[in-house]
PDB file of N, CA and C in Angstrom:
ATOM      1  N   UNK A   1      25.576 -10.035 -23.892  1.00  0.00           N
ATOM      2  CA  UNK A   1      25.764 -10.756 -22.653  1.00  0.00           C
ATOM      3  C   UNK A   1      25.938 -12.226 -22.993  1.00  0.00           C
ATOM      4  N   UNK A   2      26.926 -12.835 -22.436  1.00  0.00           N
ATOM      5  CA  UNK A   2      27.163 -14.243 -22.716  1.00  0.00           C
ATOM      6  C   UNK A   2      26.171 -15.123 -21.980  1.00  0.00           C
ATOM      7  N   UNK A   3      26.163 -16.381 -22.337  1.00  0.00           N
ATOM      8  CA  UNK A   3      25.200 -17.339 -21.801  1.00  0.00           C
ATOM      9  C   UNK A   3      25.384 -17.559 -20.302  1.00  0.00           C
ATOM     10  N   UNK A   4      26.609 -17.517 -19.823  1.00  0.00           N
ATOM     11  CA  UNK A   4      26.901 -17.787 -18.418  1.00  0.00           C
ATOM     12  C   UNK A   4      27.052 -16.534 -17.575  1.00  0.00           C
ATOM     13  N   UNK A   5      26.853 -15.391 -18.154  1.00  0.00           N
ATOM     14  CA  UNK A   5      27.033 -14.144 -17.408  1.00  0.00           C
ATOM     15  C   UNK A   5      25.882 -13.949 -16.422  1.00  0.00           C
ATOM     16  N   UNK A   6      26.214 -13.494 -15.265  1.00  0.00           N
ATOM     17  CA  UNK A   6      25.218 -13.224 -14.225  1.00  0.00           C
ATOM     18  C   UNK A   6      24.901 -11.738 -14.269  1.00  0.00           C
ATOM     19  N   UNK A   7      23.601 -11.377 -14.328  1.00  0.00           N
ATOM     20  CA  UNK A   7      23.272  -9.954 -14.340  1.00  0.00           C
ATOM     21  C   UNK A   7      23.663  -9.275 -13.029  1.00  0.00           C
ATOM     22  N   UNK A   8      23.954  -8.037 -13.126  1.00  0.00           N
ATOM     23  CA  UNK A   8      24.355  -7.258 -11.963  1.00  0.00           C
ATOM     24  C   UNK A   8      23.192  -7.132 -10.981  1.00  0.00           C
ATOM     25  N   UNK A   9      23.495  -7.274  -9.680  1.00  0.00           N
ATOM     26  CA  UNK A   9      22.448  -7.148  -8.658  1.00  0.00           C
ATOM     27  C   UNK A   9      21.970  -5.712  -8.528  1.00  0.00           C
ATOM     28  N   UNK A  10      22.793  -4.767  -8.931  1.00  0.00           N
ATOM     29  CA  UNK A  10      22.415  -3.376  -8.797  1.00  0.00           C
ATOM     30  C   UNK A  10      21.617  -2.871 -10.008  1.00  0.00           C
ATOM     31  N   UNK A  11      21.397  -3.748 -10.985  1.00  0.00           N
ATOM     32  CA  UNK A  11      20.642  -3.337 -12.171  1.00  0.00           C
ATOM     33  C   UNK A  11      19.198  -3.035 -11.781  1.00  0.00           C
ATOM     34  N   UNK A  12      18.670  -1.993 -12.343  1.00  0.00           N
ATOM     35  CA  UNK A  12      17.300  -1.581 -12.021  1.00  0.00           C
ATOM     36  C   UNK A  12      16.308  -2.593 -12.587  1.00  0.00           C
ATOM     37  N   UNK A  13      15.309  -2.889 -11.800  1.00  0.00           N
ATOM     38  CA  UNK A  13      14.245  -3.787 -12.230  1.00  0.00           C
ATOM     39  C   UNK A  13      13.286  -2.986 -13.102  1.00  0.00           C
ATOM     40  N   UNK A  14      12.977  -3.506 -14.294  1.00  0.00           N
ATOM     41  CA  UNK A  14      12.185  -2.718 -15.249  1.00  0.00           C
ATOM     42  C   UNK A  14      10.742  -2.516 -14.805  1.00  0.00           C
ATOM     43  N   UNK A  15      10.167  -3.444 -14.079  1.00  0.00           N
ATOM     44  CA  UNK A  15       8.755  -3.323 -13.680  1.00  0.00           C
ATOM     45  C   UNK A  15       8.626  -3.105 -12.170  1.00  0.00           C
ATOM     46  N   UNK A  16       9.560  -2.371 -11.594  1.00  0.00           N
ATOM     47  CA  UNK A  16       9.556  -2.137 -10.151  1.00  0.00           C
ATOM     48  C   UNK A  16       8.302  -1.400  -9.698  1.00  0.00           C
ATOM     49  N   UNK A  17       7.689  -0.625 -10.542  1.00  0.00           N
ATOM     50  CA  UNK A  17       6.602   0.281 -10.189  1.00  0.00           C
ATOM     51  C   UNK A  17       5.238  -0.404 -10.132  1.00  0.00           C
ATOM     52  N   UNK A  18       5.092  -1.645 -10.563  1.00  0.00           N
ATOM     53  CA  UNK A  18       3.769  -2.276 -10.659  1.00  0.00           C
ATOM     54  C   UNK A  18       3.081  -2.466  -9.307  1.00  0.00           C
ATOM     55  N   UNK A  19       3.772  -3.038  -8.337  1.00  0.00           N
ATOM     56  CA  UNK A  19       3.154  -3.275  -7.029  1.00  0.00           C
ATOM     57  C   UNK A  19       2.785  -1.966  -6.325  1.00  0.00           C
ATOM     58  N   UNK A  20       3.690  -0.967  -6.255  1.00  0.00           N
ATOM     59  CA  UNK A  20       3.284   0.282  -5.617  1.00  0.00           C
ATOM     60  C   UNK A  20       2.162   1.004  -6.364  1.00  0.00           C
ATOM     61  N   UNK A  21       2.180   0.932  -7.692  1.00  0.00           N
ATOM     62  CA  UNK A  21       1.131   1.617  -8.458  1.00  0.00           C
ATOM     63  C   UNK A  21      -0.226   0.991  -8.230  1.00  0.00           C
ATOM     64  N   UNK A  22      -0.290  -0.332  -8.222  1.00  0.00           N
ATOM     65  CA  UNK A  22      -1.566  -1.012  -8.005  1.00  0.00           C
ATOM     66  C   UNK A  22      -2.095  -0.758  -6.595  1.00  0.00           C
ATOM     67  N   UNK A  23      -1.212  -0.838  -5.602  1.00  0.00           N
ATOM     68  CA  UNK A  23      -1.640  -0.578  -4.227  1.00  0.00           C
ATOM     69  C   UNK A  23      -2.067   0.872  -4.044  1.00  0.00           C
ATOM     70  N   UNK A  24      -1.365   1.802  -4.671  1.00  0.00           N
ATOM     71  CA  UNK A  24      -1.718   3.214  -4.558  1.00  0.00           C
ATOM     72  C   UNK A  24      -3.011   3.521  -5.300  1.00  0.00           C
ATOM     73  N   UNK A  25      -3.219   2.865  -6.425  1.00  0.00           N
ATOM     74  CA  UNK A  25      -4.430   3.086  -7.205  1.00  0.00           C
ATOM     75  C   UNK A  25      -5.685   2.771  -6.397  1.00  0.00           C
ATOM     76  N   UNK A  26      -5.643   1.704  -5.627  1.00  0.00           N
ATOM     77  CA  UNK A  26      -6.794   1.330  -4.807  1.00  0.00           C
ATOM     78  C   UNK A  26      -6.738   1.933  -3.403  1.00  0.00           C
ATOM     79  N   UNK A  27      -5.547   2.046  -2.833  1.00  0.00           N
ATOM     80  CA  UNK A  27      -5.417   2.469  -1.443  1.00  0.00           C
ATOM     81  C   UNK A  27      -5.505   3.956  -1.201  1.00  0.00           C
ATOM     82  N   UNK A  28      -4.967   4.763  -2.099  1.00  0.00           N
ATOM     83  CA  UNK A  28      -4.941   6.209  -1.861  1.00  0.00           C
ATOM     84  C   UNK A  28      -6.333   6.843  -1.836  1.00  0.00           C
ATOM     85  N   UNK A  29      -7.235   6.525  -2.781  1.00  0.00           N
ATOM     86  CA  UNK A  29      -8.588   7.101  -2.665  1.00  0.00           C
ATOM     87  C   UNK A  29      -9.303   6.677  -1.383  1.00  0.00           C
ATOM     88  N   UNK A  30      -9.099   5.437  -0.970  1.00  0.00           N
ATOM     89  CA  UNK A  30      -9.722   4.961   0.271  1.00  0.00           C
ATOM     90  C   UNK A  30      -9.132   5.690   1.469  1.00  0.00           C
ATOM     91  N   UNK A  31      -7.802   5.885   1.476  1.00  0.00           N
ATOM     92  CA  UNK A  31      -7.165   6.619   2.573  1.00  0.00           C
ATOM     93  C   UNK A  31      -7.662   8.056   2.665  1.00  0.00           C
ATOM     94  N   UNK A  32      -7.781   8.713   1.528  1.00  0.00           N
ATOM     95  CA  UNK A  32      -8.266  10.097   1.523  1.00  0.00           C
ATOM     96  C   UNK A  32      -9.703  10.145   2.035  1.00  0.00           C
ATOM     97  N   UNK A  33     -10.536   9.228   1.567  1.00  0.00           N
ATOM     98  CA  UNK A  33     -11.933   9.194   2.007  1.00  0.00           C
ATOM     99  C   UNK A  33     -12.021   8.921   3.502  1.00  0.00           C
ATOM    100  N   UNK A  34     -11.236   7.939   4.008  1.00  0.00           N
ATOM    101  CA  UNK A  34     -11.273   7.621   5.441  1.00  0.00           C
ATOM    102  C   UNK A  34     -10.767   8.791   6.275  1.00  0.00           C
ATOM    103  N   UNK A  35      -9.705   9.435   5.836  1.00  0.00           N
ATOM    104  CA  UNK A  35      -9.176  10.559   6.593  1.00  0.00           C
ATOM    105  C   UNK A  35     -10.199  11.693   6.671  1.00  0.00           C
ATOM    106  N   UNK A  36     -10.835  11.993   5.551  1.00  0.00           N
ATOM    107  CA  UNK A  36     -11.851  13.060   5.555  1.00  0.00           C
ATOM    108  C   UNK A  36     -13.052  12.660   6.411  1.00  0.00           C
ATOM    109  N   UNK A  37     -13.433  11.392   6.367  1.00  0.00           N
ATOM    110  CA  UNK A  37     -14.571  10.923   7.155  1.00  0.00           C
ATOM    111  C   UNK A  37     -14.254  10.987   8.639  1.00  0.00           C
ATOM    112  N   UNK A  38     -13.067  10.513   9.025  1.00  0.00           N
ATOM    113  CA  UNK A  38     -12.684  10.563  10.431  1.00  0.00           C
ATOM    114  C   UNK A  38     -12.472  11.999  10.899  1.00  0.00           C
ATOM    115  N   UNK A  39     -11.952  12.870  10.030  1.00  0.00           N
ATOM    116  CA  UNK A  39     -11.744  14.267  10.410  1.00  0.00           C
ATOM    117  C   UNK A  39     -13.075  14.969  10.664  1.00  0.00           C
ATOM    118  N   UNK A  40     -14.111  14.595   9.934  1.00  0.00           N
ATOM    119  CA  UNK A  40     -15.421  15.203  10.149  1.00  0.00           C
ATOM    120  C   UNK A  40     -16.088  14.669  11.408  1.00  0.00           C
ATOM    121  N   UNK A  41     -15.585  13.573  11.940  1.00  0.00           N
ATOM    122  CA  UNK A  41     -16.148  12.966  13.155  1.00  0.00           C
ATOM    123  C   UNK A  41     -15.249  13.225  14.369  1.00  0.00           C
ATOM    124  N   UNK A  42     -14.561  14.353  14.404  1.00  0.00           N
ATOM    125  CA  UNK A  42     -13.716  14.754  15.526  1.00  0.00           C
ATOM    126  C   UNK A  42     -12.468  13.884  15.664  1.00  0.00           C
ATOM    127  N   UNK A  43     -11.837  13.548  14.570  1.00  0.00           N
ATOM    128  CA  UNK A  43     -10.557  12.847  14.609  1.00  0.00           C
ATOM    129  C   UNK A  43     -10.663  11.362  14.355  1.00  0.00           C
ATOM    130  N   UNK A  44      -9.531  10.756  13.998  1.00  0.00           N
ATOM    131  CA  UNK A  44      -9.542   9.343  13.640  1.00  0.00           C
ATOM    132  C   UNK A  44      -9.699   8.395  14.817  1.00  0.00           C
ATOM    133  N   UNK A  45      -9.414   8.836  16.020  1.00  0.00           N
ATOM    134  CA  UNK A  45      -9.599   7.986  17.186  1.00  0.00           C
ATOM    135  C   UNK A  45      -8.715   6.750  17.138  1.00  0.00           C
ATOM    136  N   UNK A  46      -9.344   5.579  17.302  1.00  0.00           N
ATOM    137  CA  UNK A  46      -8.597   4.325  17.370  1.00  0.00           C
ATOM    138  C   UNK A  46      -7.962   3.944  16.039  1.00  0.00           C
ATOM    139  N   UNK A  47      -8.491   4.447  14.938  1.00  0.00           N
ATOM    140  CA  UNK A  47      -7.962   4.083  13.631  1.00  0.00           C
ATOM    141  C   UNK A  47      -6.872   5.031  13.137  1.00  0.00           C
ATOM    142  N   UNK A  48      -6.468   6.003  13.943  1.00  0.00           N
ATOM    143  CA  UNK A  48      -5.449   6.956  13.523  1.00  0.00           C
ATOM    144  C   UNK A  48      -4.123   6.291  13.195  1.00  0.00           C
ATOM    145  N   UNK A  49      -3.710   5.363  14.037  1.00  0.00           N
ATOM    146  CA  UNK A  49      -2.446   4.674  13.803  1.00  0.00           C
ATOM    147  C   UNK A  49      -2.441   3.870  12.522  1.00  0.00           C
ATOM    148  N   UNK A  50      -3.539   3.214  12.233  1.00  0.00           N
ATOM    149  CA  UNK A  50      -3.602   2.380  11.031  1.00  0.00           C
ATOM    150  C   UNK A  50      -3.577   3.238   9.769  1.00  0.00           C
ATOM    151  N   UNK A  51      -4.166   4.432   9.826  1.00  0.00           N
ATOM    152  CA  UNK A  51      -4.120   5.328   8.673  1.00  0.00           C
ATOM    153  C   UNK A  51      -2.694   5.812   8.411  1.00  0.00           C
ATOM    154  N   UNK A  52      -1.955   6.107   9.492  1.00  0.00           N
ATOM    155  CA  UNK A  52      -0.579   6.554   9.331  1.00  0.00           C
ATOM    156  C   UNK A  52       0.326   5.414   8.868  1.00  0.00           C
ATOM    157  N   UNK A  53       0.091   4.210   9.380  1.00  0.00           N
ATOM    158  CA  UNK A  53       0.865   3.051   8.927  1.00  0.00           C
ATOM    159  C   UNK A  53       0.612   2.788   7.449  1.00  0.00           C
ATOM    160  N   UNK A  54      -0.635   2.877   7.020  1.00  0.00           N
ATOM    161  CA  UNK A  54      -0.959   2.642   5.609  1.00  0.00           C
ATOM    162  C   UNK A  54      -0.270   3.667   4.723  1.00  0.00           C
ATOM    163  N   UNK A  55      -0.314   4.927   5.117  1.00  0.00           N
ATOM    164  CA  UNK A  55       0.351   5.974   4.331  1.00  0.00           C
ATOM    165  C   UNK A  55       1.858   5.747   4.281  1.00  0.00           C
ATOM    166  N   UNK A  56       2.441   5.410   5.414  1.00  0.00           N
ATOM    167  CA  UNK A  56       3.878   5.174   5.465  1.00  0.00           C
ATOM    168  C   UNK A  56       4.319   3.974   4.648  1.00  0.00           C
ATOM    169  N   UNK A  57       3.549   2.893   4.696  1.00  0.00           N
ATOM    170  CA  UNK A  57       3.922   1.705   3.927  1.00  0.00           C
ATOM    171  C   UNK A  57       3.755   1.918   2.431  1.00  0.00           C
ATOM    172  N   UNK A  58       2.726   2.642   2.028  1.00  0.00           N
ATOM    173  CA  UNK A  58       2.576   2.953   0.605  1.00  0.00           C
ATOM    174  C   UNK A  58       3.723   3.846   0.123  1.00  0.00           C
ATOM    175  N   UNK A  59       4.116   4.805   0.946  1.00  0.00           N
ATOM    176  CA  UNK A  59       5.250   5.664   0.584  1.00  0.00           C
ATOM    177  C   UNK A  59       6.552   4.859   0.546  1.00  0.00           C
ATOM    178  N   UNK A  60       6.724   3.944   1.493  1.00  0.00           N
ATOM    179  CA  UNK A  60       7.921   3.107   1.521  1.00  0.00           C
ATOM    180  C   UNK A  60       8.018   2.239   0.273  1.00  0.00           C
ATOM    181  N   UNK A  61       6.891   1.736  -0.204  1.00  0.00           N
ATOM    182  CA  UNK A  61       6.906   0.909  -1.412  1.00  0.00           C
ATOM    183  C   UNK A  61       7.414   1.697  -2.621  1.00  0.00           C
ATOM    184  N   UNK A  62       7.186   2.992  -2.633  1.00  0.00           N
ATOM    185  CA  UNK A  62       7.655   3.819  -3.750  1.00  0.00           C
ATOM    186  C   UNK A  62       9.125   4.200  -3.613  1.00  0.00           C
ATOM    187  N   UNK A  63       9.619   4.390  -2.402  1.00  0.00           N
ATOM    188  CA  UNK A  63      10.983   4.910  -2.240  1.00  0.00           C
ATOM    189  C   UNK A  63      12.047   3.827  -2.088  1.00  0.00           C
ATOM    190  N   UNK A  64      11.658   2.571  -1.999  1.00  0.00           N
ATOM    191  CA  UNK A  64      12.657   1.512  -1.928  1.00  0.00           C
ATOM    192  C   UNK A  64      13.483   1.486  -3.215  1.00  0.00           C
ATOM    193  N   UNK A  65      14.718   1.014  -3.146  1.00  0.00           N
ATOM    194  CA  UNK A  65      15.548   0.958  -4.359  1.00  0.00           C
ATOM    195  C   UNK A  65      14.880   0.131  -5.459  1.00  0.00           C
ATOM    196  N   UNK A  66      15.155   0.481  -6.695  1.00  0.00           N
ATOM    197  CA  UNK A  66      14.501  -0.154  -7.838  1.00  0.00           C
ATOM    198  C   UNK A  66      15.273  -1.374  -8.324  1.00  0.00           C
ATOM    199  N   UNK A  67      15.741  -2.186  -7.405  1.00  0.00           N
ATOM    200  CA  UNK A  67      16.476  -3.399  -7.763  1.00  0.00           C
ATOM    201  C   UNK A  67      15.572  -4.620  -7.645  1.00  0.00           C
ATOM    202  N   UNK A  68      15.909  -5.640  -8.401  1.00  0.00           N
ATOM    203  CA  UNK A  68      15.150  -6.887  -8.369  1.00  0.00           C
ATOM    204  C   UNK A  68      15.243  -7.558  -7.000  1.00  0.00           C
ATOM    205  N   UNK A  69      16.343  -7.388  -6.305  1.00  0.00           N
ATOM    206  CA  UNK A  69      16.525  -8.031  -5.008  1.00  0.00           C
ATOM    207  C   UNK A  69      15.576  -7.472  -3.944  1.00  0.00           C
ATOM    208  N   UNK A  70      15.000  -6.316  -4.161  1.00  0.00           N
ATOM    209  CA  UNK A  70      14.098  -5.687  -3.192  1.00  0.00           C
ATOM    210  C   UNK A  70      12.637  -5.862  -3.609  1.00  0.00           C
ATOM    211  N   UNK A  71      12.393  -6.653  -4.662  1.00  0.00           N
ATOM    212  CA  UNK A  71      11.044  -6.825  -5.190  1.00  0.00           C
ATOM    213  C   UNK A  71      10.090  -7.400  -4.140  1.00  0.00           C
ATOM    214  N   UNK A  72      10.513  -8.403  -3.389  1.00  0.00           N
ATOM    215  CA  UNK A  72       9.654  -9.004  -2.369  1.00  0.00           C
ATOM    216  C   UNK A  72       9.282  -8.023  -1.270  1.00  0.00           C
ATOM    217  N   UNK A  73      10.265  -7.258  -0.802  1.00  0.00           N
ATOM    218  CA  UNK A  73      10.008  -6.264   0.233  1.00  0.00           C
ATOM    219  C   UNK A  73       9.078  -5.166  -0.276  1.00  0.00           C
ATOM    220  N   UNK A  74       9.277  -4.746  -1.528  1.00  0.00           N
ATOM    221  CA  UNK A  74       8.415  -3.714  -2.117  1.00  0.00           C
ATOM    222  C   UNK A  74       6.979  -4.220  -2.244  1.00  0.00           C
ATOM    223  N   UNK A  75       6.808  -5.466  -2.684  1.00  0.00           N
ATOM    224  CA  UNK A  75       5.474  -6.049  -2.812  1.00  0.00           C
ATOM    225  C   UNK A  75       4.821  -6.210  -1.442  1.00  0.00           C
ATOM    226  N   UNK A  76       5.603  -6.632  -0.454  1.00  0.00           N
ATOM    227  CA  UNK A  76       5.063  -6.781   0.900  1.00  0.00           C
ATOM    228  C   UNK A  76       4.645  -5.431   1.482  1.00  0.00           C
ATOM    229  N   UNK A  77       5.454  -4.410   1.279  1.00  0.00           N
ATOM    230  CA  UNK A  77       5.109  -3.079   1.789  1.00  0.00           C
ATOM    231  C   UNK A  77       3.864  -2.537   1.107  1.00  0.00           C
ATOM    232  N   UNK A  78       3.768  -2.731  -0.210  1.00  0.00           N
ATOM    233  CA  UNK A  78       2.600  -2.243  -0.936  1.00  0.00           C
ATOM    234  C   UNK A  78       1.342  -3.013  -0.529  1.00  0.00           C
ATOM    235  N   UNK A  79       1.446  -4.322  -0.406  1.00  0.00           N
ATOM    236  CA  UNK A  79       0.290  -5.129  -0.018  1.00  0.00           C
ATOM    237  C   UNK A  79      -0.163  -4.863   1.403  1.00  0.00           C
ATOM    238  N   UNK A  80       0.784  -4.721   2.313  1.00  0.00           N
ATOM    239  CA  UNK A  80       0.432  -4.428   3.703  1.00  0.00           C
ATOM    240  C   UNK A  80      -0.151  -3.024   3.824  1.00  0.00           C
ATOM    241  N   UNK A  81       0.398  -2.081   3.079  1.00  0.00           N
ATOM    242  CA  UNK A  81      -0.156  -0.723   3.078  1.00  0.00           C
ATOM    243  C   UNK A  81      -1.585  -0.708   2.553  1.00  0.00           C
ATOM    244  N   UNK A  82      -1.836  -1.470   1.493  1.00  0.00           N
ATOM    245  CA  UNK A  82      -3.200  -1.567   0.968  1.00  0.00           C
ATOM    246  C   UNK A  82      -4.124  -2.224   1.971  1.00  0.00           C
ATOM    247  N   UNK A  83      -3.653  -3.282   2.626  1.00  0.00           N
ATOM    248  CA  UNK A  83      -4.465  -3.939   3.656  1.00  0.00           C
ATOM    249  C   UNK A  83      -4.787  -3.009   4.816  1.00  0.00           C
ATOM    250  N   UNK A  84      -3.801  -2.238   5.245  1.00  0.00           N
ATOM    251  CA  UNK A  84      -4.037  -1.274   6.323  1.00  0.00           C
ATOM    252  C   UNK A  84      -5.003  -0.174   5.884  1.00  0.00           C
ATOM    253  N   UNK A  85      -4.936   0.222   4.617  1.00  0.00           N
ATOM    254  CA  UNK A  85      -5.844   1.253   4.116  1.00  0.00           C
ATOM    255  C   UNK A  85      -7.285   0.731   4.062  1.00  0.00           C
ATOM    256  N   UNK A  86      -7.445  -0.540   3.734  1.00  0.00           N
ATOM    257  CA  UNK A  86      -8.789  -1.100   3.604  1.00  0.00           C
ATOM    258  C   UNK A  86      -9.369  -1.597   4.927  1.00  0.00           C
ATOM    259  N   UNK A  87      -8.544  -1.697   5.966  1.00  0.00           N
ATOM    260  CA  UNK A  87      -9.012  -2.244   7.244  1.00  0.00           C
ATOM    261  C   UNK A  87     -10.159  -1.456   7.881  1.00  0.00           C
ATOM    262  N   UNK A  88     -10.069  -0.127   8.043  1.00  0.00           N
ATOM    263  CA  UNK A  88     -11.199   0.578   8.659  1.00  0.00           C
ATOM    264  C   UNK A  88     -12.493   0.483   7.842  1.00  0.00           C
ATOM    265  N   UNK A  89     -12.375   0.550   6.524  1.00  0.00           N
ATOM    266  CA  UNK A  89     -13.553   0.437   5.675  1.00  0.00           C
ATOM    267  C   UNK A  89     -14.168  -0.950   5.787  1.00  0.00           C
ATOM    268  N   UNK A  90     -13.339  -1.983   5.773  1.00  0.00           N
ATOM    269  CA  UNK A  90     -13.830  -3.352   5.920  1.00  0.00           C
ATOM    270  C   UNK A  90     -14.479  -3.554   7.282  1.00  0.00           C
ATOM    271  N   UNK A  91     -13.873  -3.007   8.319  1.00  0.00           N
ATOM    272  CA  UNK A  91     -14.446  -3.107   9.660  1.00  0.00           C
ATOM    273  C   UNK A  91     -15.817  -2.427   9.725  1.00  0.00           C
ATOM    274  N   UNK A  92     -15.944  -1.263   9.104  1.00  0.00           N
ATOM    275  CA  UNK A  92     -17.227  -0.549   9.106  1.00  0.00           C
ATOM    276  C   UNK A  92     -18.296  -1.329   8.341  1.00  0.00           C
ATOM    277  N   UNK A  93     -17.913  -1.929   7.219  1.00  0.00           N
ATOM    278  CA  UNK A  93     -18.884  -2.716   6.438  1.00  0.00           C
ATOM    279  C   UNK A  93     -19.321  -3.942   7.204  1.00  0.00           C
ATOM    280  N   UNK A  94     -18.370  -4.665   7.829  1.00  0.00           N
ATOM    281  CA  UNK A  94     -18.731  -5.850   8.595  1.00  0.00           C
ATOM    282  C   UNK A  94     -19.552  -5.500   9.836  1.00  0.00           C
ATOM    283  N   UNK A  95     -19.233  -4.396  10.471  1.00  0.00           N
ATOM    284  CA  UNK A  95     -19.994  -3.965  11.642  1.00  0.00           C
ATOM    285  C   UNK A  95     -21.422  -3.581  11.234  1.00  0.00           C
ATOM    286  N   UNK A  96     -21.556  -2.894  10.105  1.00  0.00           N
ATOM    287  CA  UNK A  96     -22.881  -2.556   9.613  1.00  0.00           C
ATOM    288  C   UNK A  96     -23.684  -3.778   9.227  1.00  0.00           C
ATOM    289  N   UNK A  97     -23.041  -4.765   8.625  1.00  0.00           N
ATOM    290  CA  UNK A  97     -23.754  -5.983   8.254  1.00  0.00           C
ATOM    291  C   UNK A  97     -24.158  -6.772   9.494  1.00  0.00           C
ATOM    292  N   UNK A  98     -23.311  -6.775  10.511  1.00  0.00           N
ATOM    293  CA  UNK A  98     -23.639  -7.504  11.740  1.00  0.00           C
ATOM    294  C   UNK A  98     -24.799  -6.859  12.493  1.00  0.00           C
ATOM    295  N   UNK A  99     -24.834  -5.543  12.536  1.00  0.00           N
ATOM    296  CA  UNK A  99     -25.921  -4.877  13.250  1.00  0.00           C
ATOM    297  C   UNK A  99     -27.211  -4.908  12.446  1.00  0.00           C
ATOM    298  N   UNK A 100     -27.123  -4.938  11.133  1.00  0.00           N
ATOM    299  CA  UNK A 100     -28.332  -4.988  10.311  1.00  0.00           C
ATOM    300  C   UNK A 100     -28.978  -6.372  10.353  1.00  0.00           C
ATOM    301  N   UNK A 101     -28.171  -7.412  10.505  1.00  0.00           N
ATOM    302  CA  UNK A 101     -28.734  -8.769  10.515  1.00  0.00           C
ATOM    303  C   UNK A 101     -29.283  -9.138  11.878  1.00  0.00           C
ATOM    304  N   UNK A 102     -28.912  -8.419  12.907  1.00  0.00           N
ATOM    305  CA  UNK A 102     -29.337  -8.772  14.270  1.00  0.00           C
ATOM    306  C   UNK A 102     -30.522  -8.006  14.635  1.00  0.00           C
TER     307      UNK A 102
END
């Protein structure tokens, strides 16, 4: 490749898998645990939508094209999916801490 050559936009990004893998590594066990916990309590109730959004965003982070131009969108989808996966657990921890201190 010459010094002034511009790489092809359609070239696959070599480390495309890092953001989805990291988000899935932390988010998927939490999602499975939350789903099983909510299922044992007669359904997810108000948190059902957030569980489905988290699953969908984590899946979207994996299926986006493996190009460098989509890196920001892939990272945003993976990060938002992880945030949605951790939201019910974080809410339960904060609610427990608030009721225990009062």
